[in-house]
Coordinates of C-alpha atoms and ligand atoms in Angstrom, one line a residue:
X1 CA 43.7 -34.8 50.6
X2 CA 46.5 -32.3 50.9
X3 CA 49.0 -32.4 48.0
X4 CA 52.2 -30.4 48.4
X5 CA 55.7 -30.2 47.2
X6 CA 58.8 -30.7 49.4
X7 CA 62.5 -30.5 48.9
X8 CA 63.9 -34.0 49.1
X9 CA 64.9 -37.3 47.4
X10 CA 63.2 -40.6 47.6
X11 CA 65.9 -42.5 49.5
X12 CA 66.2 -39.9 52.2
X13 CA 62.6 -38.8 52.8
X14 CA 60.6 -40.3 55.7
X15 CA 57.0 -41.2 54.8
X16 CA 54.3 -43.8 55.5
X17 CA 54.8 -45.1 52.0
X18 CA 57.3 -44.2 49.3
X19 CA 55.8 -44.6 45.8
X20 CA 58.4 -45.8 43.2
X21 CA 57.7 -46.2 39.5
X22 CA 59.5 -48.4 37.1
X23 CA 59.2 -49.5 33.5
X24 CA 58.5 -53.1 32.5
X25 CA 61.5 -55.4 32.8
X26 CA 64.0 -56.1 31.3
X27 CA 64.3 -52.3 31.1
X28 CA 67.1 -51.3 33.6
X29 CA 66.0 -49.2 36.6
X30 CA 66.2 -45.5 36.2
X31 CA 65.4 -42.3 38.2
X32 CA 64.5 -42.4 41.9
X33 CA 63.9 -46.2 42.0
X34 CA 67.5 -46.8 40.8
X35 CA 68.9 -44.6 43.6
X36 CA 66.7 -46.3 46.2
X37 CA 67.7 -49.7 44.9
X38 CA 71.4 -48.8 45.4
X39 CA 70.7 -47.4 48.9
X40 CA 68.8 -50.7 49.7
X41 CA 71.8 -52.8 48.5
X42 CA 70.1 -54.1 45.4
X43 CA 67.1 -55.4 47.2
X44 CA 64.7 -54.1 44.5
X45 CA 66.8 -55.5 41.7
X46 CA 66.6 -58.9 43.4
X47 CA 62.9 -58.8 43.6
X48 CA 62.7 -57.7 39.9
X49 CA 65.2 -60.3 38.7
X50 CA 63.3 -63.1 40.6
X51 CA 60.3 -62.1 38.6
X52 CA 58.3 -60.9 41.6
X53 CA 57.7 -57.5 40.1
X54 CA 57.7 -57.0 36.4
X55 CA 56.7 -53.3 36.1
X56 CA 53.7 -54.1 34.0
X57 CA 51.4 -51.2 33.5
X58 CA 49.3 -50.6 36.7
X59 CA 51.0 -53.4 38.6
X60 CA 51.5 -52.6 42.3
X61 CA 53.6 -54.4 44.9
X62 CA 54.0 -53.5 48.5
X63 CA 57.3 -53.9 50.4
X64 CA 58.2 -53.3 54.0
X65 CA 61.5 -51.5 54.4
X66 CA 62.2 -52.7 58.0
X67 CA 64.4 -49.7 58.7
X68 CA 66.4 -50.0 55.5
X69 CA 65.0 -46.6 54.3
X70 CA 63.5 -43.6 56.2
X71 CA 60.1 -44.6 54.6
X72 CA 58.1 -47.4 56.4
X73 CA 56.9 -49.0 53.1
X74 CA 57.6 -48.9 49.4
X75 CA 55.0 -49.4 46.8
X76 CA 56.4 -50.5 43.4
X77 CA 54.2 -49.3 40.6
X78 CA 54.5 -50.4 37.0
X79 CA 54.6 -48.0 34.1
X80 CA 54.5 -50.7 31.3
X81 CA 56.7 -50.7 28.3
X82 CA 59.1 -47.8 28.2
X83 CA 58.6 -47.0 24.5
X84 CA 54.8 -46.8 25.1
X85 CA 55.0 -44.3 28.0
X86 CA 52.9 -41.2 27.7
X87 CA 51.0 -38.9 30.0
X88 CA 47.8 -40.9 29.7
X89 CA 49.6 -44.0 31.0
X90 CA 51.2 -41.9 33.7
X91 CA 47.8 -40.6 34.8
X92 CA 46.5 -44.1 34.9
X93 CA 49.5 -45.3 36.9
X94 CA 49.1 -42.5 39.4
X95 CA 45.4 -43.4 39.7
X96 CA 46.0 -47.1 40.2
X97 CA 48.7 -46.5 42.8
X98 CA 46.4 -44.0 44.6
X99 CA 43.5 -46.4 44.6
X100 CA 45.9 -49.1 46.0
X101 CA 47.1 -46.8 48.7
X102 CA 43.6 -45.7 49.7
X103 CA 42.2 -49.2 49.7
X104 CA 45.1 -50.3 51.9
X105 CA 44.1 -47.6 54.4
X106 CA 47.5 -45.9 54.2
X107 CA 47.0 -42.3 54.9
X108 CA 50.2 -40.7 53.6
X109 CA 52.7 -41.2 50.8
X110 CA 55.6 -39.5 49.1
X111 CA 56.8 -39.7 45.5
X112 CA 59.7 -38.1 43.8
X113 CA 59.0 -36.3 40.6
X114 CA 61.8 -36.4 38.1
X115 CA 61.6 -35.9 34.3
X116 CA 60.8 -39.1 32.5
X117 CA 61.3 -39.6 28.7
X118 CA 61.4 -35.9 27.9
X119 CA 58.3 -35.0 30.0
X120 CA 59.1 -32.1 32.3
X121 CA 58.5 -32.2 36.1
X122 CA 55.7 -29.7 35.6
X123 CA 53.9 -31.9 33.1
X124 CA 54.5 -35.0 35.2
X125 CA 53.3 -33.3 38.4
X126 CA 50.2 -31.9 36.8
X127 CA 49.3 -35.3 35.2
X128 CA 50.2 -37.2 38.4
X129 CA 47.8 -35.0 40.5
X130 CA 45.1 -35.2 37.8
X131 CA 45.4 -39.0 37.6
X132 CA 45.5 -39.4 41.3
X133 CA 42.5 -37.2 42.2
X134 CA 40.4 -38.4 39.3
X135 CA 41.3 -42.0 40.2
X136 CA 40.4 -41.8 43.8
X137 CA 37.2 -39.8 43.2
X138 CA 34.2 -41.2 45.0
X139 CA 30.6 -40.1 45.0
X140 CA 29.4 -40.6 48.6
X141 CA 27.1 -37.6 49.1
X142 CA 24.0 -39.7 49.5
X143 CA 25.4 -42.6 51.5
X144 CA 24.5 -42.4 55.2
X145 CA 25.4 -45.8 56.4
X146 CA 28.9 -46.8 57.6
X147 CA 30.4 -43.5 56.6
X148 CA 33.4 -44.3 58.8
X149 CA 34.3 -47.0 56.3
X150 CA 34.9 -44.4 53.6
X151 CA 38.7 -44.5 53.0
X152 CA 40.7 -41.4 52.3
X153 CA 44.4 -40.6 51.7
X154 CA 45.2 -37.6 53.8
X155 CA 48.5 -36.4 52.3
X156 CA 50.6 -36.7 49.2
X157 CA 54.1 -35.2 49.1
X158 CA 55.7 -34.6 45.8
X159 CA 59.5 -34.4 46.2
X160 CA 61.7 -32.3 44.1
X161 CA 65.5 -32.3 44.3
X162 CA 66.6 -28.8 43.1
X163 CA 65.0 -25.4 43.5
X164 CA 64.1 -25.4 39.8
X165 CA 62.5 -28.8 40.0
X166 CA 60.5 -27.7 43.0
X167 CA 59.2 -24.7 41.2
X168 CA 58.1 -26.7 38.2
X169 CA 56.4 -29.3 40.4
X170 CA 54.6 -26.6 42.4
X171 CA 53.3 -25.2 39.1
X172 CA 52.2 -28.6 38.0
X173 CA 50.4 -29.3 41.3
X174 CA 48.5 -26.0 41.1
X175 CA 47.3 -26.7 37.6
X176 CA 46.5 -30.3 38.3
X177 CA 44.4 -29.3 41.3
X178 CA 42.4 -26.7 39.3
X179 CA 41.8 -29.2 36.5
X180 CA 40.9 -32.2 38.7
X181 CA 38.6 -30.1 40.9
X182 CA 36.8 -28.9 37.8
X183 CA 36.4 -32.5 36.5
X184 CA 35.2 -33.7 40.0
X185 CA 32.7 -30.9 40.1
X186 CA 31.3 -32.0 36.7
X187 CA 31.2 -35.6 37.9
X188 CA 29.3 -34.7 41.1
X189 CA 26.8 -32.8 39.0
X190 CA 26.3 -35.8 36.7
X191 CA 26.2 -38.4 39.5
X192 CA 23.8 -36.4 41.7
X193 CA 20.2 -37.4 41.1
X194 CA 17.8 -35.1 39.2
X195 CA 15.8 -34.4 42.3
X196 CA 18.9 -32.7 43.6
X197 CA 20.4 -31.3 40.4
X198 CA 17.5 -29.4 39.0
X199 CA 17.8 -26.5 36.5
X200 CA 17.6 -24.2 39.5
X201 CA 20.5 -26.1 41.2
X202 CA 22.6 -25.7 38.0
X203 CA 21.8 -22.0 38.0
X204 CA 22.9 -21.8 41.7
X205 CA 26.1 -23.7 40.9
X206 CA 26.8 -21.2 38.1
X207 CA 26.1 -18.4 40.6
X208 CA 28.6 -19.9 43.1
X209 CA 31.3 -20.2 40.5
X210 CA 30.6 -16.6 39.3
X211 CA 30.8 -15.4 42.9
X212 CA 34.0 -17.2 43.7
X213 CA 35.8 -16.3 40.5
X214 CA 34.3 -12.9 39.8
X215 CA 32.5 -13.9 36.7
X216 CA 29.4 -12.3 35.2
X217 CA 26.2 -14.4 35.6
X218 CA 22.7 -14.0 34.2
X219 CA 19.8 -16.4 34.6
X220 CA 16.5 -16.2 32.7
X221 CA 13.4 -18.0 33.6
X222 CA 10.8 -19.4 31.2
X223 CA 8.8 -16.2 30.9
X224 CA 11.8 -14.3 29.7
X225 CA 12.8 -17.1 27.4
X226 CA 9.3 -17.0 26.0
X227 CA 9.3 -13.2 25.6
X228 CA 12.7 -13.5 23.8
X229 CA 11.2 -16.0 21.3
X230 CA 13.0 -19.2 22.4
X231 CA 10.1 -21.3 21.2
X232 CA 12.1 -24.5 21.1
X233 CA 13.6 -24.2 24.6
X234 CA 10.2 -23.2 26.0
X235 CA 8.4 -26.1 24.4
X236 CA 10.7 -28.7 26.0
X237 CA 10.5 -27.0 29.4
X238 CA 6.7 -26.7 29.4
X239 CA 6.1 -30.4 30.3
X240 CA 7.9 -30.1 33.6
X241 CA 6.9 -28.4 36.9
X242 CA 10.5 -27.8 37.7
X243 CA 11.3 -24.2 36.7
X244 CA 13.6 -24.1 33.6
X245 CA 16.7 -21.8 33.6
X246 CA 18.7 -20.3 30.8
X247 CA 22.1 -19.7 32.3
X248 CA 24.9 -17.4 31.1
X249 CA 28.3 -17.1 32.6
X250 CA 30.9 -14.6 31.3
X251 CA 34.6 -14.4 32.0
X252 CA 36.4 -11.6 30.3
X253 CA 40.2 -11.4 30.5
X254 CA 40.4 -11.1 26.7
X255 CA 41.1 -7.4 26.4
X256 CA 38.6 -6.6 23.7
X257 CA 38.7 -10.0 22.2
X258 CA 35.5 -11.5 20.7
X259 CA 34.5 -14.4 22.9
X260 CA 34.7 -18.1 22.6
X261 CA 31.2 -19.4 23.6
X262 CA 30.8 -22.8 25.3
X263 CA 27.3 -24.2 25.1
X264 CA 26.2 -27.2 27.3
X265 CA 23.1 -29.3 27.1
X266 CA 21.5 -29.0 30.5
X267 CA 18.7 -31.6 30.5
X268 CA 18.6 -32.5 34.2
X269 CA 16.4 -35.4 33.4
X270 CA 15.4 -36.9 30.1
X271 CA 12.4 -39.1 30.3
X272 CA 11.9 -38.7 26.5
X273 CA 8.7 -36.7 27.2
X274 CA 5.6 -37.9 25.4
X275 CA 7.9 -40.0 23.2
X276 CA 8.8 -41.7 26.4
X277 CA 11.9 -43.8 26.8
X278 CA 12.0 -47.4 27.9
X279 CA 12.4 -47.8 31.7
X280 CA 15.6 -49.8 31.4
X281 CA 18.5 -47.6 32.4
X282 CA 16.3 -44.5 32.3
X283 CA 17.9 -43.5 35.6
X284 CA 21.1 -42.7 33.7
X285 CA 19.3 -39.8 32.1
X286 CA 20.0 -37.8 35.2
X287 CA 23.4 -37.3 33.5
X288 CA 21.8 -35.7 30.4
X289 CA 23.2 -32.5 31.7
X290 CA 26.8 -33.6 31.3
X291 CA 27.4 -31.0 28.6
X292 CA 26.3 -28.3 31.0
X293 CA 28.5 -29.8 33.7
X294 CA 31.5 -29.7 31.4
X295 CA 30.9 -26.0 30.5
X296 CA 30.7 -25.1 34.2
X297 CA 33.9 -27.1 34.9
X298 CA 35.7 -25.4 32.1
X299 CA 34.5 -21.9 33.1
X300 CA 35.6 -22.5 36.6
X301 CA 39.0 -23.8 35.6
X302 CA 39.7 -21.1 33.0
X303 CA 39.0 -18.4 35.5
X304 CA 41.1 -20.1 38.2
X305 CA 44.0 -20.4 35.7
X306 CA 43.5 -16.8 34.7
X307 CA 43.6 -17.6 31.1
X308 CA 43.9 -14.4 28.9
X309 CA 40.6 -15.1 27.1
X310 CA 37.0 -13.9 26.8
X311 CA 34.7 -16.8 27.5
X312 CA 30.9 -17.1 27.6
X313 CA 29.2 -20.2 28.9
X314 CA 25.6 -20.8 28.0
X315 CA 23.4 -23.5 29.5
X316 CA 19.8 -24.1 28.6
X317 CA 18.6 -26.1 31.6
X318 CA 15.3 -28.0 31.9
X319 CA 13.8 -31.4 32.5
X320 CA 12.1 -33.3 29.6
X321 CA 9.0 -34.8 31.0
X322 CA 5.6 -35.9 29.7
X323 CA 2.5 -34.1 31.2
X324 CA -0.7 -32.5 30.1
X325 CA 1.3 -29.4 29.3
X326 CA 4.1 -31.2 27.5
X327 CA 5.0 -30.6 23.8
X328 CA 3.9 -33.3 21.5
X329 CA 5.0 -35.0 18.3
X330 CA 3.6 -33.0 15.4
X331 CA 3.9 -29.7 17.2
X332 CA 5.6 -27.0 15.2
X333 CA 7.9 -24.7 17.2
X334 CA 9.3 -21.3 16.3
X335 CA 12.9 -21.1 17.3
X336 CA 14.8 -18.0 18.4
X337 CA 16.4 -18.0 14.9
X338 CA 12.9 -17.6 13.3
X339 CA 13.2 -21.0 11.7
X340 CA 10.4 -23.5 12.4
X341 CA 10.8 -27.1 13.5
X342 CA 8.3 -29.9 13.3
X343 CA 8.6 -32.2 16.4
X344 CA 8.8 -35.8 15.4
X345 CA 10.1 -37.1 18.7
X346 CA 10.0 -35.3 21.9
X347 CA 13.0 -37.4 22.9
X348 CA 15.1 -35.4 20.5
X349 CA 14.9 -32.5 22.9
X350 CA 18.6 -31.7 23.2
X351 CA 18.9 -30.3 19.7
X352 CA 15.8 -28.2 20.4
X353 CA 17.1 -26.4 23.5
X354 CA 20.6 -26.2 21.9
X355 CA 19.1 -24.6 18.7
X356 CA 17.9 -21.6 20.8
X357 CA 21.1 -21.5 22.9
X358 CA 23.3 -21.5 19.7
X359 CA 21.2 -18.8 18.2
X360 CA 21.5 -16.8 21.4
X361 CA 25.3 -17.3 21.4
X362 CA 25.5 -15.4 18.1
X363 CA 24.6 -12.2 19.9
X364 CA 28.2 -12.2 21.3
X365 CA 29.7 -12.2 17.8
X366 CA 31.8 -15.1 18.9
X367 CA 35.0 -16.1 17.2
X368 CA 34.1 -19.7 18.0
X369 CA 31.2 -21.6 19.4
X370 CA 31.7 -25.1 21.0
X371 CA 28.7 -27.1 22.2
X372 CA 28.8 -30.2 24.3
X373 CA 25.9 -32.5 24.5
X374 CA 24.8 -36.0 25.4
X375 CA 22.8 -35.7 22.2
X376 CA 22.3 -39.1 20.6
X377 CA 22.3 -42.8 21.4
X378 CA 23.4 -43.1 17.8
X379 CA 26.9 -41.7 18.4
X380 CA 27.4 -44.6 20.9
X381 CA 26.4 -47.0 18.2
X382 CA 28.9 -45.3 15.8
X383 CA 31.9 -44.8 18.1
X384 CA 31.3 -46.7 21.3
X385 CA 31.6 -45.2 24.8
X386 CA 35.3 -44.2 24.7
X387 CA 34.9 -41.6 22.1
X388 CA 33.3 -38.1 21.6
X389 CA 31.7 -37.5 18.2
X390 CA 33.3 -34.4 16.7
X391 CA 31.4 -32.3 14.2
X392 CA 31.9 -28.8 12.8
X393 CA 31.9 -26.3 10.0
X394 CA 35.5 -25.1 10.4
X395 CA 38.6 -27.0 9.7
X396 CA 41.0 -25.1 11.9
X397 CA 38.7 -25.2 14.9
X398 CA 38.2 -28.9 14.5
X399 CA 42.0 -29.4 14.3
X400 CA 42.4 -27.4 17.5
X401 CA 40.0 -29.7 19.2
X402 CA 41.8 -32.7 17.9
X403 CA 45.1 -31.4 19.2
X404 CA 43.6 -30.8 22.7
X405 CA 42.2 -34.3 22.5
X406 CA 45.5 -35.9 21.8
X407 CA 47.1 -34.1 24.8
X408 CA 44.3 -35.0 27.3
X409 CA 43.5 -38.5 26.1
X410 CA 39.8 -37.5 25.8
X411 CA 39.3 -39.1 22.4
X412 CA 37.4 -37.4 19.7
X413 CA 36.5 -38.7 16.2
X414 CA 35.2 -36.7 13.3
X415 CA 31.9 -37.4 11.6
X416 CA 30.9 -35.6 8.5
X417 CA 28.2 -32.9 8.0
X418 CA 27.7 -33.1 4.3
X419 CA 24.7 -31.2 2.8
X420 CA 23.1 -34.4 1.6
X421 CA 22.3 -35.3 5.2
X422 CA 20.0 -32.3 5.4
X423 CA 17.5 -34.1 3.2
X424 CA 16.7 -36.4 6.1
X425 CA 15.3 -33.6 8.2
X426 CA 13.2 -31.8 5.5
X427 CA 9.7 -31.4 6.8
X428 CA 6.4 -31.2 5.0
X429 CA 5.0 -28.6 7.4
X430 CA 7.9 -26.7 8.8
X431 CA 11.5 -25.7 7.9
X432 CA 12.9 -28.9 9.4
X433 CA 12.0 -31.9 11.5
X434 CA 13.8 -32.6 14.8
X435 CA 14.5 -36.3 13.8
X436 CA 15.5 -37.9 10.5
X437 CA 16.3 -41.6 10.0
X438 CA 17.8 -44.0 12.5
X439 CA 20.7 -44.3 10.1
X440 CA 23.3 -41.6 10.6
X441 CA 21.5 -40.5 13.8
X442 CA 24.4 -38.7 15.3
X443 CA 25.2 -36.8 12.1
X444 CA 21.5 -35.8 11.7
X445 CA 21.7 -34.4 15.2
X446 CA 24.8 -32.4 14.1
X447 CA 23.2 -31.3 10.8
X448 CA 20.2 -30.0 12.8
X449 CA 22.4 -27.9 15.1
X450 CA 24.4 -26.6 12.1
X451 CA 21.3 -24.7 11.0
X452 CA 21.5 -22.5 14.0
X453 CA 25.1 -21.2 13.9
X454 CA 25.1 -19.4 10.6
X455 CA 28.7 -18.9 9.4
X456 CA 30.2 -18.8 12.9
X457 CA 33.1 -21.3 13.4
X458 CA 31.5 -24.0 15.4
X459 CA 32.2 -27.4 16.8
X460 CA 29.6 -29.9 18.2
X461 CA 30.8 -32.5 20.6
X462 CA 28.4 -35.4 21.1
X463 CA 29.5 -36.8 24.4
X464 CA 26.7 -39.3 24.9
X465 CA 29.2 -42.2 24.9
X466 CA 31.8 -41.3 27.5
X467 CA 29.7 -39.0 29.7
X468 CA 28.4 -41.9 31.9
X469 CA 30.1 -45.3 32.0
X470 CA 29.1 -48.6 33.5
X471 CA 32.6 -50.0 34.0
X472 CA 35.5 -48.2 35.5
X473 CA 38.6 -47.1 33.6
X474 CA 42.1 -46.3 34.8
X475 CA 41.2 -42.9 36.2
X476 CA 37.5 -42.9 35.7
X477 CA 35.3 -44.7 38.3
X478 CA 32.0 -45.8 36.9
X479 CA 29.2 -43.2 36.6
X480 CA 29.6 -39.6 35.5
X481 CA 33.1 -39.0 34.1
X482 CA 33.3 -35.3 33.7
X483 CA 34.3 -35.9 30.1
X484 CA 34.9 -32.7 28.1
X485 CA 36.2 -30.7 31.0
X486 CA 39.9 -31.5 30.4
X487 CA 39.5 -31.3 26.7
X488 CA 38.0 -27.8 26.9
X489 CA 40.6 -26.6 29.4
X490 CA 43.4 -27.9 27.2
X491 CA 41.9 -26.2 24.2
X492 CA 41.5 -22.9 26.0
X493 CA 45.1 -23.1 27.5
X494 CA 46.5 -23.6 24.0
X495 CA 44.2 -21.0 22.4
X496 CA 46.0 -18.6 20.1
Ligands
LIG501 N1 19.7 -37.8 25.9 C1 19.5 -38.6 24.8 C2 20.7 -39.2 24.2 C3 21.5 -40.2 25.0 C4 21.2 -41.6 24.8 C5 22.4 -39.8 25.8 C6 22.0 -42.5 25.5 C7 23.2 -40.7 26.6 C8 22.9 -42.1 26.4 C9 18.8 -37.8 23.7 O1 18.0 -36.7 24.2 C10 17.9 -38.7 22.9 O2 17.0 -39.3 23.5 N2 18.2 -38.8 21.7 C11 17.4 -39.7 20.8 C12 17.3 -39.0 19.5 C13 16.3 -39.7 18.6 C14 14.9 -39.6 19.1 C15 16.5 -39.1 17.2 C16 18.1 -41.0 20.7 O3 19.4 -41.0 20.6 O4 17.5 -42.0 20.7
LIG502 ZN1 16.0 -37.4 24.6
LIG503 ZN1 18.5 -36.0 26.0

């Protein structure tokens, strides 16, 4: 779809469909819909007063203009209660309207962007584009039948009245495109099966991003990882025939600044290994690389937005499979940090590969390390699938993440990492075990990781809940969500 800005106003602009938003009645009409109503001799007011359109959140109603306006059709779209309006609702409303237009096979629409409740045209345009593109996202790559039935909107025109408005809308569109393309890339990576998205494919993707954006990229194979001493990463990778990759991307517009390192769990398929998982829903473990996908998305967006930062993205990528060469419960692994780990479950593989990746990240003397991982089923038990578990060792970094979370609507909730939890992973034969009790499972995952970041400010985001969903949400079709990408981008844009 092409999205562009044009000079114009709703009541004068010709289009296949004019999209008009309104708050829930009895709120009086305001903004473009009010002007259109006047132009249309109060027709919209009549419809609303009759109770045929209430403006409830995500409500859509189509009208034919019969020549009363330059546009052929009008879609009334509800924003819900005025006092509850925020950008999250706006993204949802843009998505729902977009889905409605697409499903009605209408190919083109126009919408006038005008400041609402103190939000600027730039913010509204960015969030409109984001909600729209994330809402109409479809993963069709592997469908070969009836491809002609795949519906697409071809063009969206965002109207601005004045030169300044147009400038702000343009800016918002550009940012919204960068953000949503990064999220859609992350979704594609999570939705694609593990026979397509192998560790090598992740490395290739990193290479493409690096090439397009002029980033540094380095990829180690298993031999190099072994020679470096990444005993935990290597142990997980050994069970698979698919070559493991340790991927590093670097973007440096930070002018001598110590980097922020983003680390993403890149398990391209998690069978559990010798501690094999039950078959039910095991197919969803193709998305166990969602942390890696978020890191790739954030690196791509940060460089496209030319953020004045020094960023390093690190992705340990491997499958976790059982085989004659696979690591086993009881094995003791020597991590890159020198610390040893007794394997209790080969299904707690994420923390093992992350342990080595976190240790590796310290070579950059980072001012902050943020890891994203579909680490535990336990975080889903604790917080459900709307929320990211937030852990860390640094108050101000955690606050920064929470602020970004509030702006993006990607919810985070803090869980503690008190020293007492460490007792659960004490081992009789090694420095720690990779598994503690079932109780506090998400925290134990976090406590384990904390042993590999020394004193560096660090945040761990357990995205196991929202990374892959079974029921659609306002601007998240079911499947891979690309969670974390918008959170990271917001955090990086606001970094000071
Ligand atoms: N990839 C899983 C966690 C997961 C579960 C992600 C559900 C998304 C949805 C992880 O590697 C895992 O298997 N964790 C174990 C840890 C346990 C053995 C301590 C778990 O959560 O059961
Ligand atoms: Zn696992
Ligand atoms: Zn896993």
